[in-house]
CSV table of C-alpha atoms in Angstrom, one decimal:
chain,number,residue,atom,x,y,z
X,1,UNK,CA,16.3,7.0,15.0
X,2,UNK,CA,15.0,7.2,11.3
X,3,UNK,CA,17.4,5.8,8.4
X,4,UNK,CA,17.4,8.1,5.5
X,5,UNK,CA,15.7,5.7,3.3
X,6,UNK,CA,12.5,5.5,5.4
X,7,UNK,CA,11.4,8.8,4.7
X,8,UNK,CA,8.6,9.0,2.6
X,9,UNK,CA,10.6,11.7,0.4
X,10,UNK,CA,12.9,8.8,-0.7
X,11,UNK,CA,10.7,5.8,-0.9
X,12,UNK,CA,11.0,4.0,-4.0
X,13,UNK,CA,14.7,5.3,-5.0
X,14,UNK,CA,17.0,2.8,-6.2
X,15,UNK,CA,20.3,1.8,-4.5
X,16,UNK,CA,22.3,4.1,-6.6
X,17,UNK,CA,20.2,7.0,-5.7
X,18,UNK,CA,20.4,6.3,-2.4
X,19,UNK,CA,24.0,6.0,-2.5
X,20,UNK,CA,24.5,9.4,-4.2
X,21,UNK,CA,22.4,10.9,-1.2
X,22,UNK,CA,24.3,9.2,1.6
X,23,UNK,CA,27.5,10.3,0.0
X,24,UNK,CA,26.8,13.8,0.1
X,25,UNK,CA,24.6,13.9,3.5
X,26,UNK,CA,25.9,15.5,6.7
X,27,UNK,CA,24.4,14.5,10.2
X,28,UNK,CA,24.6,17.9,12.4
X,29,UNK,CA,22.9,17.7,16.0
X,30,UNK,CA,21.2,20.6,17.6
X,31,UNK,CA,20.6,21.3,21.4
X,32,UNK,CA,16.9,21.9,22.4
X,33,UNK,CA,15.8,25.3,21.7
X,34,UNK,CA,18.8,25.7,19.2
X,35,UNK,CA,17.7,27.4,15.8
X,36,UNK,CA,18.7,25.3,12.8
X,37,UNK,CA,17.9,28.2,10.4
X,38,UNK,CA,15.9,31.5,10.5
X,39,UNK,CA,13.4,32.9,8.5
X,40,UNK,CA,15.0,35.1,5.8
X,41,UNK,CA,18.3,32.8,5.4
X,42,UNK,CA,19.4,31.7,2.5
X,43,UNK,CA,17.8,28.1,1.2
X,44,UNK,CA,21.0,26.0,1.2
X,45,UNK,CA,19.7,22.6,1.9
X,46,UNK,CA,17.2,20.1,2.8
X,47,UNK,CA,16.8,18.8,6.2
X,48,UNK,CA,15.4,15.4,7.3
X,49,UNK,CA,14.8,14.6,11.0
X,50,UNK,CA,16.9,11.5,12.2
X,51,UNK,CA,15.9,11.8,15.7
X,52,UNK,CA,14.2,14.1,17.8
X,53,UNK,CA,11.4,16.7,16.8
X,54,UNK,CA,11.8,20.4,15.0
X,55,UNK,CA,9.5,23.4,15.2
X,56,UNK,CA,8.5,25.6,12.4
X,57,UNK,CA,7.1,28.9,13.4
X,58,UNK,CA,6.7,31.9,11.7
X,59,UNK,CA,5.3,35.7,12.2
X,60,UNK,CA,1.5,36.1,11.7
X,61,UNK,CA,2.2,40.0,12.1
X,62,UNK,CA,5.1,42.3,12.6
X,63,UNK,CA,5.7,41.1,16.5
X,64,UNK,CA,4.2,37.9,17.2
X,65,UNK,CA,5.6,34.3,16.2
X,66,UNK,CA,3.3,31.1,15.8
X,67,UNK,CA,3.6,27.7,15.5
X,68,UNK,CA,3.1,26.3,12.4
X,69,UNK,CA,4.2,22.6,12.4
X,70,UNK,CA,6.1,20.0,14.3
X,71,UNK,CA,8.5,17.8,12.3
X,72,UNK,CA,9.3,14.4,13.9
X,73,UNK,CA,11.6,11.5,12.9
X,74,UNK,CA,11.6,10.6,9.1
X,75,UNK,CA,9.9,13.7,7.9
X,76,UNK,CA,11.6,16.7,6.4
X,77,UNK,CA,11.7,20.3,6.3
X,78,UNK,CA,13.5,23.4,4.2
X,79,UNK,CA,12.3,22.4,0.8
X,80,UNK,CA,10.7,25.3,-0.2
X,81,UNK,CA,13.6,27.8,-0.4
X,82,UNK,CA,15.6,24.9,-1.8
X,83,UNK,CA,13.0,24.4,-4.8
X,84,UNK,CA,12.4,28.4,-5.4
X,85,UNK,CA,15.8,29.7,-4.3
X,86,UNK,CA,14.0,32.3,-2.3
X,87,UNK,CA,15.1,33.1,1.5
X,88,UNK,CA,13.6,31.0,4.0
X,89,UNK,CA,9.7,31.5,4.8
X,90,UNK,CA,9.9,30.4,8.3
X,91,UNK,CA,12.1,29.4,11.3
X,92,UNK,CA,13.4,25.9,12.3
X,93,UNK,CA,14.1,25.1,16.0
X,94,UNK,CA,15.1,21.9,17.8
X,95,UNK,CA,12.5,21.1,20.4
X,96,UNK,CA,14.6,18.1,22.0
X,97,UNK,CA,18.0,16.8,21.4
X,98,UNK,CA,17.5,16.4,17.5
X,99,UNK,CA,20.1,14.9,14.7
X,100,UNK,CA,19.2,15.6,11.0
X,101,UNK,CA,20.2,14.7,7.7
X,102,UNK,CA,21.2,17.8,5.7
X,103,UNK,CA,21.5,17.5,2.1
X,104,UNK,CA,22.8,20.7,-0.1
X,105,UNK,CA,20.8,22.2,-2.4
X,106,UNK,CA,23.1,21.4,-5.3
X,107,UNK,CA,22.8,17.7,-4.6
X,108,UNK,CA,19.1,18.0,-4.6
X,109,UNK,CA,18.6,19.9,-7.4
X,110,UNK,CA,20.6,17.0,-9.2
X,111,UNK,CA,18.8,14.3,-8.0
X,112,UNK,CA,15.5,15.9,-9.0
X,113,UNK,CA,16.9,16.1,-12.4
X,114,UNK,CA,18.0,12.5,-12.6
X,115,UNK,CA,15.0,11.0,-10.7
X,116,UNK,CA,11.4,11.2,-11.7
X,117,UNK,CA,10.6,9.3,-8.5
X,118,UNK,CA,11.9,11.8,-6.3
X,119,UNK,CA,10.4,14.4,-8.1
X,120,UNK,CA,7.0,12.9,-7.6
X,121,UNK,CA,8.0,12.2,-4.2
X,122,UNK,CA,8.6,16.0,-3.6
X,123,UNK,CA,5.8,17.1,-5.3
X,124,UNK,CA,3.1,14.9,-3.3
X,125,UNK,CA,4.8,15.4,0.2
X,126,UNK,CA,5.3,19.2,-0.7
X,127,UNK,CA,1.4,19.3,-1.4
X,128,UNK,CA,0.8,17.8,1.9
X,129,UNK,CA,2.9,20.0,3.8
X,130,UNK,CA,1.6,23.3,2.3
X,131,UNK,CA,-2.1,22.2,2.8
X,132,UNK,CA,-1.2,21.4,6.6
X,133,UNK,CA,0.7,24.9,6.7
X,134,UNK,CA,-1.9,26.7,5.2
X,135,UNK,CA,-4.6,25.3,7.6
X,136,UNK,CA,-2.4,26.1,10.9
X,137,UNK,CA,-1.2,29.3,9.6
X,138,UNK,CA,-5.0,30.4,9.0
X,139,UNK,CA,-5.8,29.3,12.8
X,140,UNK,CA,-2.9,30.9,13.9
X,141,UNK,CA,-3.9,34.2,12.5
X,142,UNK,CA,-7.3,34.2,13.6
X,143,UNK,CA,-6.4,33.5,16.9
X,144,UNK,CA,-4.0,36.5,16.6
X,145,UNK,CA,-6.6,38.6,15.2
X,146,UNK,CA,-9.0,37.6,18.1
X,147,UNK,CA,-6.5,38.4,20.8
X,148,UNK,CA,-5.6,41.6,18.8
X,149,UNK,CA,-9.5,42.4,18.8
X,150,UNK,CA,-9.8,42.0,22.5
X,151,UNK,CA,-6.9,44.3,23.1
X,152,UNK,CA,-8.5,47.1,20.8
X,153,UNK,CA,-11.6,46.8,22.6
X,154,UNK,CA,-10.2,46.6,25.9
X,155,UNK,CA,-8.3,49.9,24.8
X,156,UNK,CA,-11.4,51.3,23.8
X,157,UNK,CA,-13.3,51.0,27.1
X,158,UNK,CA,-10.3,52.4,28.8
X,159,UNK,CA,-9.9,55.3,26.7
X,160,UNK,CA,-13.5,56.5,26.4
X,161,UNK,CA,-14.3,55.7,29.9
X,162,UNK,CA,-11.6,57.7,31.4
X,163,UNK,CA,-13.4,61.1,31.4
X,164,UNK,CA,-16.8,60.0,32.7
X,165,UNK,CA,-14.9,58.1,35.6
X,166,UNK,CA,-13.0,61.3,36.6
X,167,UNK,CA,-16.1,62.9,36.8
X,168,UNK,CA,-17.8,60.2,38.9
X,169,UNK,CA,-14.3,60.4,41.1
X,170,UNK,CA,-14.8,64.3,41.5
X,171,UNK,CA,-18.4,64.3,42.1
X,172,UNK,CA,-17.7,61.5,44.8
X,173,UNK,CA,-15.1,63.5,46.5
X,174,UNK,CA,-17.6,66.7,46.6
X,175,UNK,CA,-20.7,64.8,48.0
X,176,UNK,CA,-18.1,63.0,50.8
X,177,UNK,CA,-16.8,66.5,52.2
X,178,UNK,CA,-17.6,67.2,55.7
X,179,UNK,CA,-19.1,70.7,54.8
X,180,UNK,CA,-20.7,69.7,51.8
X,181,UNK,CA,-24.2,71.4,51.5
X,182,UNK,CA,-27.5,69.5,50.3
X,183,UNK,CA,-27.5,71.4,47.2
X,184,UNK,CA,-23.8,70.5,46.3
X,185,UNK,CA,-24.6,66.8,47.5
X,186,UNK,CA,-27.6,66.8,44.8
X,187,UNK,CA,-25.4,68.4,42.2
X,188,UNK,CA,-22.8,65.6,42.6
X,189,UNK,CA,-25.6,62.8,42.8
X,190,UNK,CA,-27.0,64.2,39.7
X,191,UNK,CA,-23.6,64.3,38.0
X,192,UNK,CA,-22.7,60.7,38.8
X,193,UNK,CA,-26.2,59.7,37.7
X,194,UNK,CA,-25.3,61.4,34.4
X,195,UNK,CA,-22.2,60.0,33.9
X,196,UNK,CA,-23.4,56.6,34.7
X,197,UNK,CA,-26.2,57.2,32.1
X,198,UNK,CA,-23.3,57.9,29.7
X,199,UNK,CA,-21.1,55.1,30.5
X,200,UNK,CA,-24.3,52.7,29.9
X,201,UNK,CA,-24.9,54.1,26.6
X,202,UNK,CA,-21.4,53.7,25.3
X,203,UNK,CA,-21.5,50.0,26.5
X,204,UNK,CA,-24.5,49.4,24.7
X,205,UNK,CA,-23.3,51.2,21.5
X,206,UNK,CA,-19.9,49.1,21.6
X,207,UNK,CA,-21.9,45.7,22.2
X,208,UNK,CA,-24.4,46.8,19.1
X,209,UNK,CA,-21.2,47.8,16.9
X,210,UNK,CA,-19.7,44.4,17.6
X,211,UNK,CA,-22.8,42.5,16.9
X,212,UNK,CA,-23.1,44.2,13.5
X,213,UNK,CA,-26.7,44.8,13.7
X,214,UNK,CA,-28.7,47.9,13.3
X,215,UNK,CA,-29.1,49.9,16.2
X,216,UNK,CA,-32.6,50.3,17.9
X,217,UNK,CA,-32.8,54.1,18.2
X,218,UNK,CA,-35.5,55.6,20.2
X,219,UNK,CA,-36.1,59.0,18.1
X,220,UNK,CA,-37.7,61.7,20.3
X,221,UNK,CA,-38.9,65.2,19.2
X,222,UNK,CA,-36.0,67.5,20.8
X,223,UNK,CA,-35.0,70.9,20.6
X,224,UNK,CA,-31.8,71.0,19.1
X,225,UNK,CA,-30.7,74.3,20.6
X,226,UNK,CA,-31.3,73.1,24.3
X,227,UNK,CA,-29.8,69.7,23.6
X,228,UNK,CA,-26.5,71.1,22.5
X,229,UNK,CA,-26.3,73.9,24.6
X,230,UNK,CA,-27.3,71.8,27.7
X,231,UNK,CA,-24.4,69.3,26.3
X,232,UNK,CA,-21.8,71.7,25.8
X,233,UNK,CA,-22.0,73.1,29.4
X,234,UNK,CA,-21.5,69.6,30.9
X,235,UNK,CA,-18.5,69.1,28.7
X,236,UNK,CA,-17.2,72.7,29.6
X,237,UNK,CA,-17.7,71.7,33.2
X,238,UNK,CA,-15.7,68.4,32.9
X,239,UNK,CA,-13.0,70.4,30.9
X,240,UNK,CA,-12.5,73.1,33.0
X,241,UNK,CA,-8.6,73.4,34.2
X,242,UNK,CA,-7.7,71.9,30.7
X,243,UNK,CA,-6.2,73.9,27.9
X,244,UNK,CA,-9.0,73.2,25.7
X,245,UNK,CA,-11.9,75.7,25.0
X,246,UNK,CA,-15.0,75.5,23.3
X,247,UNK,CA,-16.4,78.5,21.2
X,248,UNK,CA,-19.4,78.8,19.1
X,249,UNK,CA,-20.2,82.1,17.5
X,250,UNK,CA,-23.8,81.5,17.3
X,251,UNK,CA,-26.3,79.5,19.3
X,252,UNK,CA,-27.5,76.2,17.5
X,253,UNK,CA,-30.9,76.8,15.6
X,254,UNK,CA,-33.9,76.1,18.0
X,255,UNK,CA,-35.3,73.7,15.6
X,256,UNK,CA,-37.6,70.5,16.7
X,257,UNK,CA,-35.4,67.3,15.3
X,258,UNK,CA,-36.2,63.6,15.8
X,259,UNK,CA,-33.3,62.3,17.3
X,260,UNK,CA,-32.3,59.6,19.9
X,261,UNK,CA,-30.4,62.0,22.8
X,262,UNK,CA,-28.5,59.1,24.0
X,263,UNK,CA,-26.8,58.1,20.9
X,264,UNK,CA,-26.7,61.8,19.9
X,265,UNK,CA,-25.0,62.7,23.3
X,266,UNK,CA,-22.4,59.9,22.5
X,267,UNK,CA,-21.8,61.4,18.7
X,268,UNK,CA,-20.8,64.5,20.2
X,269,UNK,CA,-18.7,63.3,23.1
X,270,UNK,CA,-16.8,60.9,20.4
X,271,UNK,CA,-16.1,63.9,18.3
X,272,UNK,CA,-15.1,66.2,21.2
X,273,UNK,CA,-12.8,63.6,22.5
X,274,UNK,CA,-11.3,63.3,18.8
X,275,UNK,CA,-10.8,66.8,18.6
X,276,UNK,CA,-9.0,66.9,22.2
X,277,UNK,CA,-6.6,64.0,21.1
X,278,UNK,CA,-5.8,66.1,18.4
X,279,UNK,CA,-4.6,69.0,20.5
X,280,UNK,CA,-2.3,67.5,23.2
X,281,UNK,CA,-0.9,70.9,24.0
X,282,UNK,CA,-4.3,72.6,24.2
X,283,UNK,CA,-6.4,74.5,21.4
X,284,UNK,CA,-9.8,75.4,20.7
X,285,UNK,CA,-12.9,73.4,19.4
X,286,UNK,CA,-15.2,75.5,17.6
X,287,UNK,CA,-18.8,74.6,16.8
X,288,UNK,CA,-20.6,76.3,13.5
X,289,UNK,CA,-24.3,75.6,12.8
X,290,UNK,CA,-26.6,76.0,9.8
X,291,UNK,CA,-29.9,75.1,8.5
X,292,UNK,CA,-30.8,74.2,5.0
X,293,UNK,CA,-34.7,73.5,3.9
X,294,UNK,CA,-33.9,69.8,4.6
X,295,UNK,CA,-31.6,69.4,7.5
X,296,UNK,CA,-29.4,71.0,10.1
X,297,UNK,CA,-25.8,71.1,9.5
X,298,UNK,CA,-23.2,70.9,12.4
X,299,UNK,CA,-19.4,71.4,12.4
X,300,UNK,CA,-17.0,70.9,14.7
X,301,UNK,CA,-13.5,72.1,14.2
X,302,UNK,CA,-10.3,71.6,15.8
X,303,UNK,CA,-7.3,73.7,16.0
X,304,UNK,CA,-5.0,70.7,15.6
X,305,UNK,CA,-2.8,69.7,12.6
X,306,UNK,CA,-5.2,68.2,10.6
X,307,UNK,CA,-6.2,64.8,9.3
X,308,UNK,CA,-3.3,62.9,7.8
X,309,UNK,CA,-3.4,61.8,4.1
X,310,UNK,CA,-2.5,58.7,5.2
X,311,UNK,CA,-5.8,58.0,7.1
X,312,UNK,CA,-8.5,59.8,5.1
X,313,UNK,CA,-9.4,57.2,2.9
X,314,UNK,CA,-10.1,54.9,5.9
X,315,UNK,CA,-11.1,57.5,8.5
X,316,UNK,CA,-14.4,56.1,9.1
X,317,UNK,CA,-13.7,52.3,8.9
X,318,UNK,CA,-13.2,50.4,12.5
X,319,UNK,CA,-10.0,50.6,13.8
X,320,UNK,CA,-8.5,53.1,11.5
X,321,UNK,CA,-6.2,55.4,13.6
X,322,UNK,CA,-2.9,56.8,12.7
X,323,UNK,CA,-0.3,58.7,15.1
X,324,UNK,CA,-2.3,58.7,18.0
X,325,UNK,CA,-0.7,57.4,21.4
X,326,UNK,CA,-4.5,56.5,22.6
X,327,UNK,CA,-7.6,55.2,21.0
X,328,UNK,CA,-8.1,52.7,18.7
X,329,UNK,CA,-10.1,54.0,15.8
X,330,UNK,CA,-13.9,52.8,16.9
X,331,UNK,CA,-14.8,56.2,17.8
X,332,UNK,CA,-15.5,57.7,14.2
X,333,UNK,CA,-16.8,54.5,12.8
X,334,UNK,CA,-19.5,54.5,15.8
X,335,UNK,CA,-20.1,58.2,14.6
X,336,UNK,CA,-20.6,57.2,11.2
X,337,UNK,CA,-23.4,54.6,12.3
X,338,UNK,CA,-25.1,57.2,14.6
X,339,UNK,CA,-25.6,59.4,11.9
X,340,UNK,CA,-26.7,57.0,9.5
X,341,UNK,CA,-29.1,55.6,11.7
X,342,UNK,CA,-30.6,59.2,12.0
X,343,UNK,CA,-30.8,59.3,8.0
X,344,UNK,CA,-27.9,62.0,8.0
X,345,UNK,CA,-24.5,62.3,6.6
X,346,UNK,CA,-20.9,63.0,8.1
X,347,UNK,CA,-17.8,64.1,6.5
X,348,UNK,CA,-14.3,65.1,7.4
X,349,UNK,CA,-12.0,68.0,5.9
X,350,UNK,CA,-8.8,69.7,6.8
X,351,UNK,CA,-9.4,73.4,7.0
X,352,UNK,CA,-6.8,75.7,5.1
X,353,UNK,CA,-4.0,76.8,7.6
X,354,UNK,CA,-5.9,75.1,10.5
X,355,UNK,CA,-7.0,71.6,12.2
X,356,UNK,CA,-9.7,69.0,11.0
X,357,UNK,CA,-13.2,69.8,10.6
X,358,UNK,CA,-16.2,67.2,10.9
X,359,UNK,CA,-19.6,67.8,9.5
X,360,UNK,CA,-22.8,66.2,9.9
X,361,UNK,CA,-26.3,66.5,9.1
X,362,UNK,CA,-29.4,65.6,10.7
X,363,UNK,CA,-32.9,65.9,8.7
X,364,UNK,CA,-35.6,68.4,9.7
X,365,UNK,CA,-38.8,66.6,11.0
């Protein structure tokens, strides 16, 4: 059990100064787990631990409380709100059966005016407390962010893998039917192989994205019309039975482009998934194509509610998401990297009276 005068905060005070403190002090007790004060409370006084231990904690985000320090016998807490007259910035909780010295704010302020030694002690100890709090707070924030990132990537994997895995499941069921013909089983095999390749490409794209390094694209000469029509046919098959339709007024241009087919496939799927998410009750995904002297322009438009103004400035940043029950905001940032690696551009806008439009360019060979 620590005597009041043994605290470093009160070291060097005169007998008369200590007498004033002892006359004003109260010694409340707190059971284990009992909250002494809560973040946001009025700073009504300073506390010194007489016996026991106190946990100081604070929110590092809106929903997660983290420990910042453990205050033992002879140490003090609650000084910040006393000095700056602001609400408590953290919560203090008794960890075990704890007794404290409580000194009212008015007494502390009067003593600071009369005792230069107390003022020096408080400045020194306050600085030490802040340094330790800051170090611990940074550690806790970083740990919280790491866990948040793990959760976001896990949700991204679940969200992005859902459609390919559904296709694999349906194809496996077809192949396992007793009356399935050789042709049906071959079609199911090809579909499963295609979805496995798609999943592998998505995993590699995520891994490269997390490393932050430039992706190694294998560019091959590709007929853009054949590539897009084949891809859209596969996606239409996957979307059969859903309230989403895919439309285009004209065929894609039959021009040769140097592209990485695997990554470009991922780009289209991400943009189509984004459009699908924007139309939970169904709608249309419309493709438009144009060719200029230097590039091919592809637009993908949906009939949703458009892009919210709140998200527009951060639309292609990692983890930017707004008003979506699924997804993590990784899809569009990955799309931007894919297009940049192809030396193209990607943009977004809202169509007047319609939904969102994503436009990207690919340079002609």
